[in-house]
Coordinates of C-alpha atoms in Angstrom, one line a residue:
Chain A
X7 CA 333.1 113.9 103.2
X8 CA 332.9 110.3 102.3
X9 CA 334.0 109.5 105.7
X10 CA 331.7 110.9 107.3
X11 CA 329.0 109.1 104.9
X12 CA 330.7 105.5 106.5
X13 CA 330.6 105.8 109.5
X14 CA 326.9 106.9 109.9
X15 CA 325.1 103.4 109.8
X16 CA 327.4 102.1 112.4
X17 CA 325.2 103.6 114.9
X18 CA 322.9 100.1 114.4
X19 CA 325.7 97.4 115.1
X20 CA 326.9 99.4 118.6
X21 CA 323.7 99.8 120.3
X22 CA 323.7 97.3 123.2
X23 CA 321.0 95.2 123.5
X24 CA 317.9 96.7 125.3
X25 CA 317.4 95.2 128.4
X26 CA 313.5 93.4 129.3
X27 CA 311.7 95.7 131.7
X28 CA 310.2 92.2 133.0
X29 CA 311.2 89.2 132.9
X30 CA 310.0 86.4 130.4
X31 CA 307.8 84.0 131.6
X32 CA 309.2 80.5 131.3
X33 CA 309.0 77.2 132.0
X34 CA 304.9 75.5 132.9
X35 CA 303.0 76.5 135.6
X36 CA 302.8 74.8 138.7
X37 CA 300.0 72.1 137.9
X38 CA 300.7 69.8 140.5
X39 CA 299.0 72.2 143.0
X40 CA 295.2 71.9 143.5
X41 CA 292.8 73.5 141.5
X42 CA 290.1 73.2 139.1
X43 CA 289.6 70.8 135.6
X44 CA 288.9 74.0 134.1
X45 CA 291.9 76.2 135.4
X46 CA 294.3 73.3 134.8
X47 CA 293.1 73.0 130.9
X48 CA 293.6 76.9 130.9
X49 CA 296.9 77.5 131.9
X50 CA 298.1 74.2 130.3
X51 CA 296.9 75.5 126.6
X52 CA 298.0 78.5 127.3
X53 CA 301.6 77.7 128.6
X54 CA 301.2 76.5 124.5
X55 CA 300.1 79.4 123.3
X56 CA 302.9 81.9 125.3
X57 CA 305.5 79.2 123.6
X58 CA 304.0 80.2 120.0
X59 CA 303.4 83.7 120.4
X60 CA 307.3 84.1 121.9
X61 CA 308.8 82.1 118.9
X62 CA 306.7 84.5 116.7
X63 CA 308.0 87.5 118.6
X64 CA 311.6 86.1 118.2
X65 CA 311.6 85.5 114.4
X66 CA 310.2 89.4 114.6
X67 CA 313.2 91.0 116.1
X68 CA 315.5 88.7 114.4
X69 CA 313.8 90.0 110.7
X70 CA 314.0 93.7 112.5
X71 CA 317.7 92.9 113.5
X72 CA 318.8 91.9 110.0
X73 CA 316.4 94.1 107.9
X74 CA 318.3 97.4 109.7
X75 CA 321.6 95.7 109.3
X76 CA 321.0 95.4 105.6
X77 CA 320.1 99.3 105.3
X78 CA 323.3 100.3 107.3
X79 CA 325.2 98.5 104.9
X80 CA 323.4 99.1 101.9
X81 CA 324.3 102.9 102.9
X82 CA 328.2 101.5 102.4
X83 CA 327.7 100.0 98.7
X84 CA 327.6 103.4 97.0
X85 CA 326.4 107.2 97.7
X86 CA 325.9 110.0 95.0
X87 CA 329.2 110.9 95.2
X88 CA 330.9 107.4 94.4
X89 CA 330.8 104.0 94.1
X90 CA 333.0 103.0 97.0
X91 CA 336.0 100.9 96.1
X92 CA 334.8 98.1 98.8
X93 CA 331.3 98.1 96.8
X94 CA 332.0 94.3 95.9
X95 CA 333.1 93.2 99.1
X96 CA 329.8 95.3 101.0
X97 CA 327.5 93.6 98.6
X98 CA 328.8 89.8 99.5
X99 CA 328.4 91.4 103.2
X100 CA 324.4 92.4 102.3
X101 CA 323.5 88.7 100.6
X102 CA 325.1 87.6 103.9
X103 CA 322.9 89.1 106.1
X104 CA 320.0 88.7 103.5
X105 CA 320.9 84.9 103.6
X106 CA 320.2 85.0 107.2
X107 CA 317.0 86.9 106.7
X108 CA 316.1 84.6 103.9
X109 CA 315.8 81.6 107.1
X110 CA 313.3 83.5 108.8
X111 CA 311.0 83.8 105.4
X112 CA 310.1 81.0 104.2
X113 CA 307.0 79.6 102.9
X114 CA 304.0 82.2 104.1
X115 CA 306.3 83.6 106.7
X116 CA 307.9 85.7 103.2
X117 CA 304.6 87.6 103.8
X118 CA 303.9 87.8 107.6
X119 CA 306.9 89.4 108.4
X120 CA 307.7 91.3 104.8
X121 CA 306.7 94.8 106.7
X122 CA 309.8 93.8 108.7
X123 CA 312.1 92.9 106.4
X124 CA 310.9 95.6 103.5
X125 CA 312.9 98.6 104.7
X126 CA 316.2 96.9 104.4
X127 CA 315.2 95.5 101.3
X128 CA 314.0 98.8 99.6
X129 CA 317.5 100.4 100.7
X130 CA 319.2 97.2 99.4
X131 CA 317.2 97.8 96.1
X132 CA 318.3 101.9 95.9
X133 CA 321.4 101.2 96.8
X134 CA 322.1 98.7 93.7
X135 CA 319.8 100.5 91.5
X136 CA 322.1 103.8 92.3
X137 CA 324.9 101.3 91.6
X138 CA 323.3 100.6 88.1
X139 CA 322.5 104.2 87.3
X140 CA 326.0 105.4 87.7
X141 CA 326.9 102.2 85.4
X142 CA 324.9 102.2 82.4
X143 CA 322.7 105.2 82.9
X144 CA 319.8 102.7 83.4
X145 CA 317.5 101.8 85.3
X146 CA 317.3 98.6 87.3
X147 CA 314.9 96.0 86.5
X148 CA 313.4 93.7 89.1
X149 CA 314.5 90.8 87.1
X150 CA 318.0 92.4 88.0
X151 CA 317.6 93.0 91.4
X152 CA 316.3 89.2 92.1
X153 CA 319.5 88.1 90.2
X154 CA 321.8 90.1 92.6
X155 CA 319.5 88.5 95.4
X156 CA 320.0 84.9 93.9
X157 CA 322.8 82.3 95.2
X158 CA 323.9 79.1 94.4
X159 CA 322.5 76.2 96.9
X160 CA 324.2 73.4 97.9
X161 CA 322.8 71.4 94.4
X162 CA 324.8 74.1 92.6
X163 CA 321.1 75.3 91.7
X164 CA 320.7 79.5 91.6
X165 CA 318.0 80.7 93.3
X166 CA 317.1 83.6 95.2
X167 CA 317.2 83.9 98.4
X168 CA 313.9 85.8 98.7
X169 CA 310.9 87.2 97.1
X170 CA 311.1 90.2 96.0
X171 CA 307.9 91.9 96.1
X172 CA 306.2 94.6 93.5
X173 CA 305.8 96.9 95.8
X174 CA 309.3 96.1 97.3
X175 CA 310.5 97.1 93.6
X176 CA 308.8 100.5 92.9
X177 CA 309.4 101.6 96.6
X178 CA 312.8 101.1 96.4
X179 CA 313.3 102.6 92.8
X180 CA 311.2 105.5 94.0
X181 CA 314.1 106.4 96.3
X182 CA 316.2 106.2 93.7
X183 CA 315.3 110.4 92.0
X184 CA 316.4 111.7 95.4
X185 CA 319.8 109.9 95.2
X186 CA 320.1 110.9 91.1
X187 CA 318.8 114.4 92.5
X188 CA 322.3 114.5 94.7
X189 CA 324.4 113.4 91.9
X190 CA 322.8 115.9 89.6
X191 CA 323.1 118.9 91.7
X192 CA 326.9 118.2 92.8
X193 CA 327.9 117.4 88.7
X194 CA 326.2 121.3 88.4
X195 CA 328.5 122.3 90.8
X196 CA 331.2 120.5 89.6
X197 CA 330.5 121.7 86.1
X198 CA 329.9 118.1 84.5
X199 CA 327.7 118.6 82.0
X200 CA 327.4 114.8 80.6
X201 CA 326.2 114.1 84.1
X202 CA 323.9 116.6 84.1
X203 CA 322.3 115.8 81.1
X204 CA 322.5 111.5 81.9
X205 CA 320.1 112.5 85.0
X206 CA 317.8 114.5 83.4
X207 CA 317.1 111.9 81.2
X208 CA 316.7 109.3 83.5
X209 CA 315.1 111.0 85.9
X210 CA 312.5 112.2 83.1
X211 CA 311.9 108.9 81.7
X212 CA 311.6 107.6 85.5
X213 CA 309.0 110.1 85.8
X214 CA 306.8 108.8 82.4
X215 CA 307.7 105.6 83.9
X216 CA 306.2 105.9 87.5
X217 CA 302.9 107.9 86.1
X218 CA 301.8 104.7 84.8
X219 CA 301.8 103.7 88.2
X220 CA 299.3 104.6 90.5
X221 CA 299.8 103.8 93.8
X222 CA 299.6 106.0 96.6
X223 CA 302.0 106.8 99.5
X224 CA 306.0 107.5 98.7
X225 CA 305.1 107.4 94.9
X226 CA 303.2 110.6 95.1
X227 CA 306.4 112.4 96.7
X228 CA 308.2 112.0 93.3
X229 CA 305.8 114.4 91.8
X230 CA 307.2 117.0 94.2
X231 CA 310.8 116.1 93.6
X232 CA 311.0 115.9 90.1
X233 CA 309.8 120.0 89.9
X234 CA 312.6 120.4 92.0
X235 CA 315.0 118.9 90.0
X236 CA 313.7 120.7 87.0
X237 CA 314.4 124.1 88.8
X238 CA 317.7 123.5 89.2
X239 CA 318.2 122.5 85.9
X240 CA 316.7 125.6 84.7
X241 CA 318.8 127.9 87.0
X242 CA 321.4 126.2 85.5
X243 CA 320.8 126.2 81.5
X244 CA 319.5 130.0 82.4
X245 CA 323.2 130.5 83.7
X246 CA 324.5 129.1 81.2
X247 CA 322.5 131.2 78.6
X248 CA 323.5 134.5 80.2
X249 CA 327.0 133.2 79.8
X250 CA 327.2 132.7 76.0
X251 CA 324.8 136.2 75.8
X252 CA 328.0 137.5 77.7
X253 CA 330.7 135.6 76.4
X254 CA 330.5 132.6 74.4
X255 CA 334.0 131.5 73.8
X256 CA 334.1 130.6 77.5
X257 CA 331.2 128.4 77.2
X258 CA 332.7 126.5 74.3
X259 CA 335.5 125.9 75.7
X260 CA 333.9 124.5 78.7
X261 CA 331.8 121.7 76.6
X262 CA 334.9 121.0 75.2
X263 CA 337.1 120.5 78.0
Chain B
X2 CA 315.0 102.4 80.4
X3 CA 311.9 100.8 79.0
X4 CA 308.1 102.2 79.7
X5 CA 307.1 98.6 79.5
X6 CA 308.2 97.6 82.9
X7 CA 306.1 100.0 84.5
X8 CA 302.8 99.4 82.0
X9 CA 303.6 95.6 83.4
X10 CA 303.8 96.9 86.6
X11 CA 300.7 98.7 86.6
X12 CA 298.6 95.3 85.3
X13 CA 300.0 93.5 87.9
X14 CA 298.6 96.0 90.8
X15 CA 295.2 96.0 89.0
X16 CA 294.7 92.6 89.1
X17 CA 296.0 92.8 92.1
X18 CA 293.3 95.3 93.5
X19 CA 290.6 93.4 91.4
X20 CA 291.2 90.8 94.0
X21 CA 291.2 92.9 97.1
X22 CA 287.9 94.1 96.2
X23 CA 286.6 90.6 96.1
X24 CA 288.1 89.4 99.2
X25 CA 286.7 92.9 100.7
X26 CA 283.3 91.6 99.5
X27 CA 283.4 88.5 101.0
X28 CA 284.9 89.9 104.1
X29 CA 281.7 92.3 104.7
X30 CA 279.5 89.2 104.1
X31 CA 281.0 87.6 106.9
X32 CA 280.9 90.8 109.2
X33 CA 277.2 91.0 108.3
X34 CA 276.4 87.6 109.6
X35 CA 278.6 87.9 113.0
X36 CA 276.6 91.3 113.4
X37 CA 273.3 88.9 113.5
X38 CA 275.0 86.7 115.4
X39 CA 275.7 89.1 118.1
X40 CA 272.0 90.5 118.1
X41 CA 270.9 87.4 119.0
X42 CA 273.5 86.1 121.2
X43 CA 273.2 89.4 122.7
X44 CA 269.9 88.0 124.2
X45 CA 271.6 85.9 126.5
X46 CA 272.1 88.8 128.7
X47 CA 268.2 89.4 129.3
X48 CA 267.3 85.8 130.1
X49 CA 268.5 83.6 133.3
X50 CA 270.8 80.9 132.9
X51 CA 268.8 78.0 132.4
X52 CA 267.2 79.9 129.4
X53 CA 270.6 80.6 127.7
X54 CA 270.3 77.0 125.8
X55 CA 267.8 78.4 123.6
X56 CA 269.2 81.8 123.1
X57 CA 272.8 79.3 121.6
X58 CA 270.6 77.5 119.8
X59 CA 269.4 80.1 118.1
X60 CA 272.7 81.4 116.5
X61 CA 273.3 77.6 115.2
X62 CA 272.2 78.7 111.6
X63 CA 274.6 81.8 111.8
X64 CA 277.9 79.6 112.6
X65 CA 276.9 78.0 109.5
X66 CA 276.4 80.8 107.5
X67 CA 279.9 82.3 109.6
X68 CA 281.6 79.0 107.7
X69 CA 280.0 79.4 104.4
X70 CA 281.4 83.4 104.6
X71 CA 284.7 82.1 105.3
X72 CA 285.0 79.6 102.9
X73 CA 284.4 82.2 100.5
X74 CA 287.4 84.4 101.7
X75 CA 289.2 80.9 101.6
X76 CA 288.5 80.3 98.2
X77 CA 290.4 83.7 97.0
X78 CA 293.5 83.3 98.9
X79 CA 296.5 81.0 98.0
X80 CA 298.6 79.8 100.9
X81 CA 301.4 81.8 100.1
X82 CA 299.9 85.4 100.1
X83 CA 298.2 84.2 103.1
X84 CA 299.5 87.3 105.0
X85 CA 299.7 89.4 102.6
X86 CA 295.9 89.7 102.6
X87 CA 295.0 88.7 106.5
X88 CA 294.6 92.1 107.8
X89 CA 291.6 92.3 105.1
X90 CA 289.7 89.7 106.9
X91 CA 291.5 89.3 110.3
X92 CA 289.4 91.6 112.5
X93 CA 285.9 89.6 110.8
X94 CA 287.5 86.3 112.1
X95 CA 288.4 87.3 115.5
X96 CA 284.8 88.4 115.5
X97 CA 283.8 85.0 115.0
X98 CA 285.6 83.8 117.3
X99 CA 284.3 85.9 119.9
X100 CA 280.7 84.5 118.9
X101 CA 281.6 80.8 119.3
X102 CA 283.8 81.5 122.6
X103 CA 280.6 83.5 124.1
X104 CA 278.4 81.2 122.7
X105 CA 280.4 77.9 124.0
X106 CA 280.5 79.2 127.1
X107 CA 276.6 79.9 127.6
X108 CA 276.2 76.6 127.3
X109 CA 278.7 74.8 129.0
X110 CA 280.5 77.1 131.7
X111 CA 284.1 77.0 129.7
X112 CA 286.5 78.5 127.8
X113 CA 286.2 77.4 123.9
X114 CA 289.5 75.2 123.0
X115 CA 291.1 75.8 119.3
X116 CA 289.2 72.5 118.6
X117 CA 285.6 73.8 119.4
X118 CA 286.5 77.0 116.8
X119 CA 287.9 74.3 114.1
X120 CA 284.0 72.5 114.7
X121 CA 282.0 75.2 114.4
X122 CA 283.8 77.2 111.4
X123 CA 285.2 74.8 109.6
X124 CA 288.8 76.1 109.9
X125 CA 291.6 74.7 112.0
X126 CA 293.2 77.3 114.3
X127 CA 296.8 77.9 113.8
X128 CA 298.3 77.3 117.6
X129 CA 301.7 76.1 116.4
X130 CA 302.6 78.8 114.3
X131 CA 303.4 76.4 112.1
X132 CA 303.8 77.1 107.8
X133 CA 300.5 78.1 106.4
X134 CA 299.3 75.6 104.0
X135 CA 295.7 75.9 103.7
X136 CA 293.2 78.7 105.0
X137 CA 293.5 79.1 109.2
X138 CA 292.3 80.7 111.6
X139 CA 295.5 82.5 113.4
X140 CA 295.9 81.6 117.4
X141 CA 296.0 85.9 117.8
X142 CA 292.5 85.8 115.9
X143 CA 291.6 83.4 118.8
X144 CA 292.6 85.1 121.8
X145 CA 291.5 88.3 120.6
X146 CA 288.1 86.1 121.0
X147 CA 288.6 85.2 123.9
X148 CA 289.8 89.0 125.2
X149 CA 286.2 89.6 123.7
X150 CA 284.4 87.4 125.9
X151 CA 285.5 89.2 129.3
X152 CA 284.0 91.9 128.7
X153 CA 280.4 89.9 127.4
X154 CA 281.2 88.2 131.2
X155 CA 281.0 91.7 133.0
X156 CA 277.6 92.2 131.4
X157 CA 276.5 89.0 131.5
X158 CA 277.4 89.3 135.7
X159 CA 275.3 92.7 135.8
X160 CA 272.7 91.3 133.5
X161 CA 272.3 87.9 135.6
X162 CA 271.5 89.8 139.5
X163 CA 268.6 92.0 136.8
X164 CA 267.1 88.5 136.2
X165 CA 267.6 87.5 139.7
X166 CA 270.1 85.0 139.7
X167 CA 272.4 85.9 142.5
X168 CA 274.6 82.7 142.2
X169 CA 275.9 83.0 138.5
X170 CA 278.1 85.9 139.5
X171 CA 280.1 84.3 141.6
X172 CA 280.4 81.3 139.1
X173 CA 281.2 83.9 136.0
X174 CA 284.2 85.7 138.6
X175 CA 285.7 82.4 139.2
X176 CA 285.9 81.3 135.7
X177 CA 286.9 85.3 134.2
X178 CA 290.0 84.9 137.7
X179 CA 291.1 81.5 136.0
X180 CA 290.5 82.7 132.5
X181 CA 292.4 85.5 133.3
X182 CA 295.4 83.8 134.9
X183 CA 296.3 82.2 131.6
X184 CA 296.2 85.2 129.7
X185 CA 299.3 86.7 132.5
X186 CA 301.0 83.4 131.2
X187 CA 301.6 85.2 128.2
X188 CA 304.3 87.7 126.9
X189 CA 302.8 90.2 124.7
X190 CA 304.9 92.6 123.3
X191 CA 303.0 95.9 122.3
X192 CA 300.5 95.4 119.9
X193 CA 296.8 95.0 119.8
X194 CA 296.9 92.1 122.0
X195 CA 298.6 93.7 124.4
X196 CA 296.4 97.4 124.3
X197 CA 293.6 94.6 124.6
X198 CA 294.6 92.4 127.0
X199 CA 295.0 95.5 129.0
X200 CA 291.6 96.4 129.0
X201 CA 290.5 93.1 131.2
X202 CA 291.1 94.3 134.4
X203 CA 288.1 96.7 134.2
X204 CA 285.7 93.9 133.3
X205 CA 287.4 91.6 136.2
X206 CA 287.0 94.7 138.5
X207 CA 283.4 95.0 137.6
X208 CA 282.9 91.8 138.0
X209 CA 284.0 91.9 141.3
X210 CA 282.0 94.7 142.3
X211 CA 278.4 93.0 141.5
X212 CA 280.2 90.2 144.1
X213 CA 281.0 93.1 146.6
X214 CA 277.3 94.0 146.4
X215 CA 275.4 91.0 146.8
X216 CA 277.7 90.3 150.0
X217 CA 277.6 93.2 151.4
X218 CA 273.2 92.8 151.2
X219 CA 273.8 89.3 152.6
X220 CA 272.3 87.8 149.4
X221 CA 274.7 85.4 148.9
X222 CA 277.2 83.9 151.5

């Protein structure tokens, strides 16, 4: 099963590259042929322009390109089921790639192309924040996931390698009750009951947590999710019930083993 | 896990919105002077040519007030959110623009260069791309202005044969054929500027048919 989970994102890094349905235009115009003042300043500011607007398009595709590789490897770092023993070595990979992405945004460029580079971020941010959870049965503060982000430069100075919006944050934690939802369900099944109970209490607190916060879009799913997580919990503890009703020795002896 | 985080959270996002709202404010001022703008500028299509000085003249008091409104967007961004809030006020600006390309080139038969925007708004347009350090206007802001203008130019080639002035159409196609063979310079991928810069073939086809039918009459030769 944990195969399987690797070798889904590889589907990113063996696409071949899409080929232009036209070609680029390149090069100036031909101004040496006769025409008019006016034409002349026209296609001379606009040969500018068409130089701008393709760098612009470039950095776009290259924050694409790197943002997607990020959530394919993020994907690699750890899944409900286990942190995977390359976690370390996936995560060096990641800051990588996000040192790569980091080139592209600087300065106001962080916030031009942040609706690019935010899904690979927020996947970066669940993935770690899963990471965490497992851990220390916490949750993972921004200040943390700007310290995972951070590097040493060449002055031996740490600093990270990009901003890390608000908005970045909560969307990425707010992935995080599905992922706790999988490891929840499968320690029920597994009979874990210390799991069991670590999740419910995150996940609860999570919840208290994220009402404080009203923002709209992917938030509002976690009201849905959380409902669902409480079911399941109470089909289990309503099991569990019936079985000490039936026979209770058996249920002791399963908290204790 | 600590409820703090998200109670600090939560201030941040107000303040946060407190400051959209203003922006939003200021950004509805300027759409409410570009709307006058366009009134009058709008009259430009009832008068003939040698009229359309006074009809520019006109809107000279709005491109001030057009500067004032967006120094006042100015003053609430910092150069590093820049982006963050553009979309806010991006469609106002490009609105602007439109007015001061249409409006340049009533008066002077030309295409408005990034300079003539920088004199009459105040703000320098951002051609290079280049690291935002101060308020700009951006160069899509600009050619979304001048997208704008072609379809003011199909009117305006109508409009012009009403007033009986059977010469300016022939003048506004040759300019709108030029105007138009710097924007097929360009490789725009598909976004606005694209969905928009396929529209101008409708205006250049109109355009050409007012030309079709003054020919055709022998009114011009």
């Amino acid at each position: 099963m944990s195969e399987t989970a690797e070798q889904i994102p590889q589907q990113h890094e063996q696409r071949p590259a899409k080929k232009p349905r036209f070609e680029k235009h390149k090069g100036t115009p031909d101004l040496s042929q006769p025409m008019s003042e006016t034409k002349r300043a026209i296609l001379t500011s606009f040969t500018q322009y068409r130089d701008t607007l393709d760098a612009h398009y470039d950095r776009r595709e290259r924050v694409i390109k790197c943002s997607r590789d990020i959530t394919a490897l993020s994907k690699k770092i750890d899944s409900p089921d286990r942190v995977f023993a390359d976690a370390e070595s996936k995560q060096k990979q990641v800051l990588e790639l996000f040192r790569k992405m980091s080139a592209e945004l600087q300065g106001s460029n962080g916030y031009k192309y942040n609706r690019q580079a935010t899904p690979g971020l927020q996947e970066y941010i669940e993935a770690i924040g899963l990471w965490t959870f497992l851990r220390d049965s916490t949750l993972i503060t921004k200040q943390q996931v700007v310290e995972s982000l951070s590097v040493a430069d060449e002055s031996g100075e740490v600093k990270p390698l990009l901003m890390v919006s608000d908005e970045d944050y909560i969307l990425g934690v707010s992935d995080l009750p599905g992922e706790v939802n999988r490891y929840c369900i499968n320690s029920i099944g597994k009979g874990d009951r210390n799991a069991v109970e670590r999740s419910l209490a995150f996940l609860r607190e999570l919840k208290e947590g994220i009402n404080f916060v009203l923002c709209g879009g992917r938030i509002r799913d976690l009201d849905k999710k959380i409902p669902k997580i409480e079911k399941a919990y109470y089909s289990m503890s309503i099991r569990d019930d019936e079985m000490a009703k039936i026979n209770p020795t058996a249920v002791a002896a399963a908290a204790d083993a | 896990m600590d409820v703090q985080v998200f109670v600090d959270l939560q201030n941040q996002f107000d303040s946060e919105s407190s400051l959209r709202e203003e922006i939003s404010a200021a950004t509805k001022e300027l759409h409410k002077t570009c709307r006058l703008a366009s009134a009058k500028l709008s009259k430009a299509h009832a008068v003939p040519k040698t009229q359309s000085k006074q009809v520019t003249d006109s809107v000279k008091e709005q491109f001030a007030t057009i500067h004032t409104n967006i120094e006042a967007i100015a003053k609430q961004v910092r150069p590093v959110t820049f982006y963050r809030y553009h979309d806010m006020w991006s469609m106002a600006v490009q609105n602007a623009c439109a007015m001061v390309i249409f409006a340049v080139y009533l008066e002077e038969s030309r295409l408005a260069t990034a300079a003539d925007i920088q004199s009459y708004l105040g703000y320098r347009v951002n051609v290079t791309n280049e690291d935002v350090t101060e308020f700009v206007i951006t160069l899509e802001e600009y050619l979304h202005g001048i997208i704008s203008l072609f379809s003011e130019l199909s009117r305006l080639a109508v409009n012009s044969v009403i007033v009986n002035d059977v010469q300016r159409p022939q003048e506004i196609s040759q300019f709108a054929s030029e105007l138009y063979a710097g924007f097929q310079l360009l490789n725009l991928k598909n976004d606005s500027l694209r969905r928009r810069f396929d529209s101008i073939k409708y205006d250049i086809k109109k355009i050409e048919e007012v030309q079709y039918d003054l020919r055709v009459r022998g009114l011009i030769a």
